[in-house]
Short mmCIF file of C-alpha atoms in Angstrom, two decimals:
data_model
loop_
_atom_site.label_atom_id
_atom_site.label_comp_id
_atom_site.label_asym_id
_atom_site.label_seq_id
_atom_site.Cartn_x
_atom_site.Cartn_y
_atom_site.Cartn_z
CA MET A 17 -29.26 -15.47 16.90
CA GLN A 18 -30.14 -14.79 12.96
CA LEU A 19 -33.14 -16.27 12.17
CA VAL A 20 -34.48 -16.35 8.31
CA VAL A 21 -37.84 -15.09 8.41
CA ALA A 22 -38.22 -14.46 4.60
CA ARG A 23 -37.45 -15.32 1.03
CA ILE A 24 -37.47 -13.09 -1.77
CA GLY A 25 -39.20 -13.90 -4.70
CA ARG A 26 -40.25 -12.05 -7.97
CA ALA A 27 -40.28 -7.75 -8.86
CA HIS A 28 -44.45 -7.04 -8.59
CA GLY A 29 -44.99 -4.47 -11.20
CA ILE A 30 -42.78 -0.88 -12.00
CA LYS A 31 -42.13 0.70 -8.91
CA GLY A 32 -39.72 -1.61 -7.08
CA GLU A 33 -42.06 -4.29 -4.97
CA VAL A 34 -41.25 -7.12 -4.48
CA THR A 35 -43.03 -10.76 -3.62
CA VAL A 36 -41.96 -12.75 -0.19
CA GLU A 37 -42.52 -15.93 1.06
CA VAL A 38 -42.82 -15.56 4.32
CA ARG A 39 -40.95 -17.38 6.63
CA THR A 40 -41.75 -16.91 10.62
CA ASP A 41 -45.14 -16.88 12.44
CA GLU A 42 -44.81 -13.62 12.93
CA PRO A 43 -44.40 -11.14 9.91
CA GLU A 44 -46.48 -8.03 11.88
CA LEU A 45 -43.33 -8.15 14.15
CA ARG A 46 -40.02 -9.39 11.80
CA LEU A 47 -41.26 -7.69 8.28
CA GLY A 48 -42.74 -4.24 9.37
CA PRO A 49 -41.96 -1.16 7.59
CA GLY A 50 -39.09 0.14 9.05
CA ALA A 51 -37.52 -3.51 10.26
CA VAL A 52 -33.08 -3.88 8.93
CA LEU A 53 -32.64 -6.86 7.50
CA ALA A 54 -29.39 -8.57 7.36
CA THR A 55 -29.03 -11.67 3.42
CA GLU A 56 -28.20 -14.04 2.62
CA PRO A 57 -25.83 -13.66 0.73
CA ALA A 58 -24.76 -10.67 2.47
CA SER A 59 -22.98 -8.62 0.36
CA ALA A 60 -27.24 -7.64 -1.45
CA GLY A 61 -27.63 -5.98 2.75
CA PRO A 62 -29.02 -4.99 4.61
CA LEU A 63 -31.66 -4.20 3.66
CA THR A 64 -34.76 -1.47 5.20
CA ILE A 65 -38.22 -2.19 4.34
CA GLU A 66 -39.70 0.99 3.87
CA SER A 67 -43.17 -0.31 3.21
CA GLY A 68 -45.41 -3.43 2.74
CA ARG A 69 -48.89 -4.90 2.27
CA VAL A 70 -50.49 -7.97 1.08
CA HIS A 71 -51.97 -7.75 -2.92
CA SER A 72 -53.51 -11.92 -4.00
CA GLY A 73 -53.33 -13.09 -0.39
CA ARG A 74 -49.60 -12.53 -0.54
CA LEU A 75 -47.26 -10.51 1.12
CA LEU A 76 -45.58 -7.00 -0.95
CA LEU A 77 -42.46 -4.95 0.40
CA ARG A 78 -40.82 -2.35 -1.08
CA PHE A 79 -37.09 -1.36 1.10
CA ASP A 80 -35.58 2.10 0.68
CA GLY A 81 -33.32 2.59 -2.30
CA VAL A 82 -35.09 0.31 -4.55
CA ARG A 83 -37.61 2.24 -7.64
CA ASP A 84 -38.23 -0.09 -10.32
CA ARG A 85 -38.00 -3.46 -11.06
CA SER A 86 -34.59 -4.22 -12.75
CA ALA A 87 -33.60 -3.17 -9.09
CA ALA A 88 -36.32 -4.95 -7.58
CA GLU A 89 -36.24 -8.15 -9.67
CA ALA A 90 -31.90 -8.48 -8.53
CA LEU A 91 -33.10 -8.98 -5.11
CA ARG A 92 -34.65 -12.53 -6.09
CA ASN A 93 -33.87 -15.85 -4.27
CA ILE A 94 -32.86 -13.64 -1.42
CA LEU A 95 -32.62 -14.50 2.23
CA LEU A 96 -34.03 -12.29 4.99
CA ILE A 97 -32.57 -12.70 7.90
CA ALA A 98 -33.09 -10.57 11.44
CA GLU A 99 -31.35 -10.67 14.96
CA VAL A 100 -33.36 -11.89 17.74
CA ASP A 101 -32.35 -12.60 21.10
CA PRO A 102 -32.02 -16.35 21.87
CA GLU A 103 -33.78 -15.13 25.20
CA GLU A 104 -37.56 -14.72 23.58
CA LEU A 105 -39.83 -16.84 24.09
CA PRO A 106 -42.90 -15.92 21.01
CA GLU A 107 -46.26 -15.15 22.54
CA ASP A 108 -48.03 -18.36 21.33
CA PRO A 109 -46.95 -20.94 24.54
CA GLU A 110 -47.61 -23.89 22.28
CA GLU A 111 -45.72 -22.09 19.58
CA PHE A 112 -41.22 -22.15 19.63
CA TYR A 113 -38.24 -21.49 17.58
CA ASP A 114 -36.54 -23.59 16.05
CA HIS A 115 -33.64 -22.92 18.06
CA GLN A 116 -35.84 -23.87 21.39
CA LEU A 117 -35.91 -27.81 20.13
CA ILE A 118 -32.31 -28.81 18.52
CA ASP A 119 -30.72 -30.54 21.40
CA LEU A 120 -33.98 -31.51 23.08
CA ASP A 121 -33.84 -35.16 24.69
CA VAL A 122 -37.04 -37.11 23.89
CA VAL A 123 -38.27 -39.42 25.58
CA THR A 124 -41.87 -41.33 25.56
CA VAL A 125 -44.66 -40.51 28.26
CA ASP A 126 -43.45 -44.29 30.11
CA GLY A 127 -39.62 -42.04 29.98
CA THR A 128 -37.57 -45.27 27.61
CA GLU A 129 -35.14 -42.92 25.66
CA VAL A 130 -35.88 -42.14 22.60
CA GLY A 131 -33.17 -39.73 21.34
CA ARG A 132 -32.00 -36.15 20.40
CA ILE A 133 -33.60 -33.18 18.10
CA SER A 134 -31.80 -32.97 16.32
CA GLU A 135 -33.98 -30.83 13.03
CA ILE A 136 -37.13 -29.30 12.02
CA SER A 137 -39.13 -30.00 9.13
CA HIS A 138 -41.21 -27.69 8.01
CA LEU A 139 -43.32 -29.36 5.82
CA PRO A 140 -46.71 -27.49 3.32
CA TYR A 141 -49.23 -29.62 5.57
CA GLN A 142 -46.93 -29.98 9.44
CA ASP A 143 -43.62 -29.64 11.35
CA LEU A 144 -41.89 -32.82 12.24
CA LEU A 145 -39.69 -33.02 14.95
CA VAL A 146 -36.02 -35.35 13.02
CA VAL A 147 -34.71 -36.91 15.96
CA LYS A 148 -31.63 -38.67 16.19
CA ARG A 149 -31.72 -41.95 17.28
CA PRO A 150 -28.58 -44.32 19.90
CA ASP A 151 -28.17 -46.64 17.37
CA GLY A 152 -27.99 -43.92 14.37
CA GLY A 153 -31.01 -43.86 13.15
CA GLU A 154 -33.14 -41.26 12.65
CA ALA A 155 -37.60 -41.00 13.03
CA LEU A 156 -38.99 -38.69 11.96
CA ILE A 157 -41.95 -37.60 14.66
CA PRO A 158 -45.23 -35.02 13.53
CA PHE A 159 -45.17 -32.23 15.97
CA VAL A 160 -48.59 -32.14 17.04
CA SER A 161 -50.08 -32.44 20.98
CA GLU A 162 -51.24 -35.88 20.23
CA VAL A 163 -48.14 -37.20 19.54
CA VAL A 164 -46.21 -34.45 21.52
CA PRO A 165 -48.71 -33.80 24.58
CA GLU A 166 -44.85 -32.59 26.41
CA ILE A 167 -42.36 -29.39 26.28
CA ASP A 168 -40.61 -29.13 29.59
CA LEU A 169 -37.44 -26.36 27.78
CA GLU A 170 -36.06 -26.31 31.61
CA ALA A 171 -35.66 -30.08 31.88
CA GLN A 172 -34.85 -29.66 28.53
CA ARG A 173 -37.08 -32.78 26.63
CA ALA A 174 -39.51 -33.51 24.67
CA VAL A 175 -42.22 -36.34 26.12
CA ILE A 176 -44.48 -38.55 23.35
CA ASP A 177 -47.09 -40.36 22.18
CA PRO A 178 -46.09 -42.51 19.94
CA PRO A 179 -48.57 -44.46 17.64
CA PRO A 180 -47.75 -47.92 16.65
CA GLY A 181 -45.74 -48.00 14.18
CA LEU A 182 -43.68 -44.86 14.46
CA LEU A 183 -40.88 -45.50 16.25
CA ASP A 184 -40.69 -49.32 15.28
CA GLU A 185 -42.04 -50.19 11.82
CA ALA A 186 -42.56 -54.12 13.34
CA GLU A 187 -45.31 -52.96 14.75
CA ALA A 188 -47.39 -50.96 12.16
CA GLU A 189 -46.77 -54.99 10.31
CA ILE A 190 -48.32 -56.77 13.30
CA ALA A 191 -51.12 -53.85 14.62
CA GLY A 192 -52.09 -54.31 10.89
CA SER A 193 -52.86 -57.43 11.05
CA ARG A 194 -55.16 -56.78 14.29
CA ASP A 195 -57.00 -54.70 11.77
CA GLU A 196 -57.08 -56.41 8.81
CA GLU A 197 -61.10 -56.68 7.20
CA PRO A 198 -62.68 -58.04 4.08
CA ALA A 199 -62.43 -56.93 1.05
CA GLY A 200 -65.81 -54.39 0.88
CA SER A 201 -67.11 -54.39 4.79
CA ARG A 202 -65.59 -50.44 5.27
CA LYS A 203 -65.60 -47.82 3.27
CA ASP A 204 -62.06 -46.10 2.45
CA GLU A 205 -61.01 -44.22 5.94
CA ALA A 206 -58.87 -41.73 2.92
CA GLU A 207 -61.77 -39.21 1.57
CA GLY A 208 -62.52 -38.31 5.76
CA GLY A 209 -59.26 -38.38 6.54
CA ARG A 210 -58.32 -34.80 8.84
CA LYS A 211 -55.08 -33.11 7.86
CA SER A 212 -53.05 -30.92 10.27
CA ALA A 213 -52.78 -27.43 9.60
CA ALA A 214 -50.75 -25.88 7.58
CA ALA A 215 -46.61 -24.48 9.44
CA ASP A 216 -44.28 -22.07 8.00
CA SER A 217 -40.75 -23.58 6.89
CA GLY A 218 -38.19 -22.19 8.47
CA GLU A 219 -34.91 -22.46 6.72
CA THR A 220 -31.90 -23.05 7.62
CA ALA A 221 -29.42 -19.96 6.10
CA GLY A 222 -26.00 -20.96 6.81
CA ASP A 223 -24.68 -23.33 10.64
CA ASP A 224 -25.95 -20.92 13.10
CA ARG A 225 -29.57 -19.52 11.41
CA LYS A 226 -32.35 -20.69 11.92
CA GLY A 227 -35.51 -20.69 11.04
CA ASP A 228 -37.57 -18.30 12.86
CA THR A 229 -40.58 -21.52 14.15
CA ALA A 230 -41.50 -24.38 14.46
CA GLY A 231 -45.26 -23.26 14.54
CA GLY A 232 -47.65 -24.36 17.40
CA ARG A 233 -48.38 -27.95 17.21
CA GLY A 234 -50.89 -28.16 15.53
CA ASP A 235 -54.44 -30.82 16.48
CA GLU A 236 -55.31 -33.18 14.53
CA SER A 237 -58.64 -32.99 14.73
CA SER A 238 -58.62 -30.11 13.80
#
């Protein structure tokens, strides 16, 4: 299976280094020296990583045969693609590759059918499971442990515990009307809002190339 693991950014310096937008939770494994990566477009590769280093929080790579700024700049926006065994699993049991989650059936904790996962949406603050509903609509499920308490790959099922309104807007309106309080009775809760940890943004390159990982199910209390 081919997985997009990075996108090449701008050239850095004059000796052929490039910045890299990492799209994998395992950069040490996927983007280490000696790694040979396919590319999108394919005509730009394959590329072999000669060296890598972190500078000001960004990963810098140098590829074999790329020796100056002009050659490095010519690689800008090219996707780097790794060949991965479909049976390979992330080291962290709470992390999953996108291709493991696609097509899982989604049910609530009480067994109600919700739909099937059609896509993983990688956002800066968390991942979302895009679920195709039986009526043709879509539901966006935050991929956090409080909402998705169970992923059963053997049973090909994801179990969710949705808060009111996540699947049915009418439920949110009812819950909201019950919770209404007079103006000025409490502080704006947004001041203390909790943020989920950011996840890598995997991306599809072609019909059979999935983003690397959906990341772990974030803990909203973190």
